[in-house]
Short mmCIF file of N, CA and C in Angstrom, two decimals:
data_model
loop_
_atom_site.label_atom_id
_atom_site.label_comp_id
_atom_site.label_asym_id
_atom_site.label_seq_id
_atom_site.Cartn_x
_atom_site.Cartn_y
_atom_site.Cartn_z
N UNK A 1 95.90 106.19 44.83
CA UNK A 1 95.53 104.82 45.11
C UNK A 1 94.02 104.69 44.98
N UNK A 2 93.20 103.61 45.00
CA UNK A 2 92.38 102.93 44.91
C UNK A 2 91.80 102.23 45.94
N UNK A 3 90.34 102.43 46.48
CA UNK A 3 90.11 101.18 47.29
C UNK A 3 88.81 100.79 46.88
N UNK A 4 88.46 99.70 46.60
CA UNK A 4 87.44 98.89 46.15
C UNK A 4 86.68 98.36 47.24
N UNK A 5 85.84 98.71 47.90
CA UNK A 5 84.77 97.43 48.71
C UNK A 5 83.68 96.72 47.98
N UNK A 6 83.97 95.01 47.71
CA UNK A 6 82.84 94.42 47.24
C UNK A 6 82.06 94.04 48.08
N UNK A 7 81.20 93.85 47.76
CA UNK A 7 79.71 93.13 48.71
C UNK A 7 79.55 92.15 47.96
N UNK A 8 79.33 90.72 48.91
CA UNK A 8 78.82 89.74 47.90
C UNK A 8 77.31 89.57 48.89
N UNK A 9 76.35 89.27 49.11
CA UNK A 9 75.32 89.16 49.51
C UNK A 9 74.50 87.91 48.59
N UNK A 10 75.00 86.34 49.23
CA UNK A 10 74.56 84.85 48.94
C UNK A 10 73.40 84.62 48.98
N UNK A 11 72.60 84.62 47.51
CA UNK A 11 71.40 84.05 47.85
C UNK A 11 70.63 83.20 48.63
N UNK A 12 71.20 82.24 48.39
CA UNK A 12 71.16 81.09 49.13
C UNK A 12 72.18 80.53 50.09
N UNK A 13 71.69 79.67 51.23
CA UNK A 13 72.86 79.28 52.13
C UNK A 13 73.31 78.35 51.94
N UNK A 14 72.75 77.45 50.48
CA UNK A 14 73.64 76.20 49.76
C UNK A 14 74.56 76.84 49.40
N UNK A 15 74.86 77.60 48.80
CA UNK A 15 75.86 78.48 47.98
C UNK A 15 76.71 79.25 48.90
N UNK A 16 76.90 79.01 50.11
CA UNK A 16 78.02 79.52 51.09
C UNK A 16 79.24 78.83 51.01
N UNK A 17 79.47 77.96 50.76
CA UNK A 17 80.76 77.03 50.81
C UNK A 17 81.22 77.50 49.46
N UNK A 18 80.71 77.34 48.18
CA UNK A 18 81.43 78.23 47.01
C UNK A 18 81.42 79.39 46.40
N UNK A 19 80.69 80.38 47.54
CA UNK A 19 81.28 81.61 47.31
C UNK A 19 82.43 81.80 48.03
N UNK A 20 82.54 81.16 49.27
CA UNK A 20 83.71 81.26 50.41
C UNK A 20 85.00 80.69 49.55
N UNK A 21 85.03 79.63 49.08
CA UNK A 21 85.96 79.12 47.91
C UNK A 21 86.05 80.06 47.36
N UNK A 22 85.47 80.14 46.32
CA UNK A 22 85.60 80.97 45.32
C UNK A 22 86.15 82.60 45.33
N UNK A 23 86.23 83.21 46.63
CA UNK A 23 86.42 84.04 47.25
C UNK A 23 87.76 84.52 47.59
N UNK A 24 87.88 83.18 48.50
CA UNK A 24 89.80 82.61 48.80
C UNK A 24 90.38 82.40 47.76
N UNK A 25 89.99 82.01 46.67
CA UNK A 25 90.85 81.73 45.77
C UNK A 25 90.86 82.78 44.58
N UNK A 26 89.56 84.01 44.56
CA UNK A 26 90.46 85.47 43.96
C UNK A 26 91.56 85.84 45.15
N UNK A 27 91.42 85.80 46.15
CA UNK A 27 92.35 86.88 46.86
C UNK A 27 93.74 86.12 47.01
N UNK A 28 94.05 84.80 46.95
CA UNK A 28 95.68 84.74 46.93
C UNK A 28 95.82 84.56 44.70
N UNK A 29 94.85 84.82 44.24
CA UNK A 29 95.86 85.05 43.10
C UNK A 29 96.05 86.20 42.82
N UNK A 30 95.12 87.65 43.56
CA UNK A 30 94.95 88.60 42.77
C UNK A 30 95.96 89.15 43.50
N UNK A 31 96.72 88.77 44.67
CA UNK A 31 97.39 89.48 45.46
C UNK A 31 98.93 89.38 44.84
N UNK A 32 98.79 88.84 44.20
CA UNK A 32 100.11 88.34 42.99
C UNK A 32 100.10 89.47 41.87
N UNK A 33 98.81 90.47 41.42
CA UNK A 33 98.77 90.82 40.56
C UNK A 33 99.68 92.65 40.78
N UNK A 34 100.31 92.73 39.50
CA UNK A 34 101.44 94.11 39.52
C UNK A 34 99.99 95.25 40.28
N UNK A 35 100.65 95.68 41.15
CA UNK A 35 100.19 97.14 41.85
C UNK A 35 99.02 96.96 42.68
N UNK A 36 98.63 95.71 43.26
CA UNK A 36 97.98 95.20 44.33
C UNK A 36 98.44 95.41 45.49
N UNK A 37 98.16 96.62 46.12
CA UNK A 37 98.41 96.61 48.02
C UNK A 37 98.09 95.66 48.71
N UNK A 38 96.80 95.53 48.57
CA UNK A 38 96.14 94.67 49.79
C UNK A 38 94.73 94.07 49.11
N UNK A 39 94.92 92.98 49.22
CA UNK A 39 93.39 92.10 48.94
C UNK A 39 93.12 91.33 50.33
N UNK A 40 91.86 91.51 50.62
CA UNK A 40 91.34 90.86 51.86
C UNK A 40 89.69 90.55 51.43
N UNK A 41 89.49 89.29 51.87
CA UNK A 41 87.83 89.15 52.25
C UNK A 41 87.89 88.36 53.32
N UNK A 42 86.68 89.13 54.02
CA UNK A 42 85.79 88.94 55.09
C UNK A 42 84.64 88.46 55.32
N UNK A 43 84.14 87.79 56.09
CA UNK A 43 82.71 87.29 56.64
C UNK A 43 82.29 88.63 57.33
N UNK A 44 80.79 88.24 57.71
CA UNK A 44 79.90 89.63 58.36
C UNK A 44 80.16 89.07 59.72
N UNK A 45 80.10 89.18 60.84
CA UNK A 45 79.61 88.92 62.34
C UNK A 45 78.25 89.16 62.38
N UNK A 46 77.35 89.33 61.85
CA UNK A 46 75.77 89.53 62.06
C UNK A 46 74.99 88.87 60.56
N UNK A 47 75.97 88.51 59.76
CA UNK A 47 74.63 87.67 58.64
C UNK A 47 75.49 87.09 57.94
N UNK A 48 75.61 85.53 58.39
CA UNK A 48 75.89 84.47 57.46
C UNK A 48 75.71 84.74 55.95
N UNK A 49 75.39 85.42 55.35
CA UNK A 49 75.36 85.24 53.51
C UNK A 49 76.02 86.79 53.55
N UNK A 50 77.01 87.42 53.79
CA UNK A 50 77.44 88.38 52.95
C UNK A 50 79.13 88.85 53.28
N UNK A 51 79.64 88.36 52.28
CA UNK A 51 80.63 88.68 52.37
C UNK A 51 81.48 89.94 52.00
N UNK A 52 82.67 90.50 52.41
CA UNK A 52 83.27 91.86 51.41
C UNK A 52 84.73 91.49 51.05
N UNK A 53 85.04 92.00 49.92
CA UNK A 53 86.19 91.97 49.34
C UNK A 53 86.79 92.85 49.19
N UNK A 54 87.95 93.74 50.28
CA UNK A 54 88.55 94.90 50.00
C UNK A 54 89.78 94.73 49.41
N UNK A 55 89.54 95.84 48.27
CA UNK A 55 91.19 95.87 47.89
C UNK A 55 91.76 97.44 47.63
N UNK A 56 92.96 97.28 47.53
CA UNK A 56 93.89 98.82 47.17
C UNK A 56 94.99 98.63 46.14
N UNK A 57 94.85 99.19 44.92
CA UNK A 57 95.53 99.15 43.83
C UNK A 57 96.45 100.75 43.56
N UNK A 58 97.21 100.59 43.31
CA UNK A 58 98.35 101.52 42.81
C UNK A 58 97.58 102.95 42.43
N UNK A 59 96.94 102.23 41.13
CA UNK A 59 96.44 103.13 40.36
C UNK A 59 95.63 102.29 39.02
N UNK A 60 94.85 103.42 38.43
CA UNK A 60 93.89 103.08 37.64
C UNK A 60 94.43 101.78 36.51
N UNK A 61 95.66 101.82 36.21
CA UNK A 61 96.22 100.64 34.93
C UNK A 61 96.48 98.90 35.84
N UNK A 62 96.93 99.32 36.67
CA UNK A 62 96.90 98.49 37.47
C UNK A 62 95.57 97.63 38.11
N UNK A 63 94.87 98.29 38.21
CA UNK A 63 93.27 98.16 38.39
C UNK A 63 92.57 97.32 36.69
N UNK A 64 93.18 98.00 36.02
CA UNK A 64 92.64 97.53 34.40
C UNK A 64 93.24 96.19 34.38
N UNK A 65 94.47 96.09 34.50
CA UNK A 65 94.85 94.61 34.54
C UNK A 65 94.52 93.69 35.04
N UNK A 66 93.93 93.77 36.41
CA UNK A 66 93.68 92.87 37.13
C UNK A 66 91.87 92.77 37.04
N UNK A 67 91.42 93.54 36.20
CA UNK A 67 89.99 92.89 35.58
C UNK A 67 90.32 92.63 34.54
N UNK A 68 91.57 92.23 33.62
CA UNK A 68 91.41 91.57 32.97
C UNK A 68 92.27 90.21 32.82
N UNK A 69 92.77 90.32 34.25
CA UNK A 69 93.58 88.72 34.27
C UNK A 69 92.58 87.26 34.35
N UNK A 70 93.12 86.50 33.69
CA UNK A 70 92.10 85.25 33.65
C UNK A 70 92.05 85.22 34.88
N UNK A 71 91.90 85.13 35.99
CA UNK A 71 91.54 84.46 37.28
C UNK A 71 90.39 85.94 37.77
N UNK A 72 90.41 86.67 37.68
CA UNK A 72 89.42 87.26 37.50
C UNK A 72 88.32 87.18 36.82
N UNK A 73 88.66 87.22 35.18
CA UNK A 73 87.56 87.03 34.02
C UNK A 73 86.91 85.70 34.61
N UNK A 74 87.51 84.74 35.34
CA UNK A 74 86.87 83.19 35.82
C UNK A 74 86.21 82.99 36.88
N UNK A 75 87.12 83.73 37.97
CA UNK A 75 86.28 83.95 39.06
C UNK A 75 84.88 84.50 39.84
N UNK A 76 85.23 86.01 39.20
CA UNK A 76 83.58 86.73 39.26
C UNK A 76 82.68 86.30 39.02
N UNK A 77 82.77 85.95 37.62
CA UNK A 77 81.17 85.75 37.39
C UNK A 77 80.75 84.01 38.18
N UNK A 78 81.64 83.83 38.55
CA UNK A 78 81.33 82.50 39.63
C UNK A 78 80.81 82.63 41.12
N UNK A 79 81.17 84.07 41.34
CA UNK A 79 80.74 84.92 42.44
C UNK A 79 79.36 85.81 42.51
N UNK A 80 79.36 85.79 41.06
CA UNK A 80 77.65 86.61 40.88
C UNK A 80 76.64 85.37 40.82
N UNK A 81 77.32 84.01 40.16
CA UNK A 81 76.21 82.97 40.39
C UNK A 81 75.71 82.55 41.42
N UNK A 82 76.61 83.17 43.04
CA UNK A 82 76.03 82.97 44.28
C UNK A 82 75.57 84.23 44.56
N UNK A 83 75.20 84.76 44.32
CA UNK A 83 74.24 86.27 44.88
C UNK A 83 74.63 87.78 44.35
N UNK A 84 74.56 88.56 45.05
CA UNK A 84 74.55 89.92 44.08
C UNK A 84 75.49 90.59 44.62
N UNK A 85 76.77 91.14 43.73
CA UNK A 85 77.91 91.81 43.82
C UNK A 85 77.52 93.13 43.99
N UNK A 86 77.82 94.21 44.91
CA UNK A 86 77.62 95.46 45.08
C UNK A 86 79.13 96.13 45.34
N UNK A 87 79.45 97.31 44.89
CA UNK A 87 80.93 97.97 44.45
C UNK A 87 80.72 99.12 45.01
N UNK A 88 81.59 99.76 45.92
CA UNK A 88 82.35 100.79 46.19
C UNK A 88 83.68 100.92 45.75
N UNK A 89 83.64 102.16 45.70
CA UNK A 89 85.01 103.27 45.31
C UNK A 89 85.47 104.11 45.38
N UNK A 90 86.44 104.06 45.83
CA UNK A 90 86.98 105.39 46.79
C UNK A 90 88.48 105.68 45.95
N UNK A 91 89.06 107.25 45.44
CA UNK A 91 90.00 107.50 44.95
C UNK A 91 90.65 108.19 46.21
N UNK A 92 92.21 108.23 46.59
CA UNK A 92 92.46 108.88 47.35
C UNK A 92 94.76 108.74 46.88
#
């Protein structure tokens, strides 16, 4: 399996309402996607601008697909226009 932690860290605090959108709406489509365990994002309790996006995928093909499903290819980079994406990865 796979676990992914994103960091989104919002430039700005105009840009909190559509990363938070934009956010909610990868995680109920991606949770649809073949070999998706678990998609979750979270707010911080100590800093309004940074959010995380954990997920757990099957395995590596499964993982390939779902960076390349349109709601991904659409979403992200809508997520990097509010601040800076940082990636963990963990194989286990």
């Amino acid at each position: 399996m796979i676990r992914l932690n994103c960091f989104l860290e919002i430039s700005d605090s105009s840009l909190t309402k559509k990363a938070v959108e934009t956010a909610v709406e990868l995680v109920e489509l991606s949770l649809h996607d073949k070999g998706c365990i678990t998609y979750e994002a979270f707010g911080s309790l100590t800093s309004d601008n940074h959010i995380q996006i954990v997920e757990t995928w099957k395995d590596d093909e499964s993982l390939k697909a779902h960076s390349e499903s349109e709601h991904f290819r659409r979403l992200v980079p809508e997520l990097e226009k509010c601040g800076t994406l940082t990636l963990e990865r963990f194989d286990f």
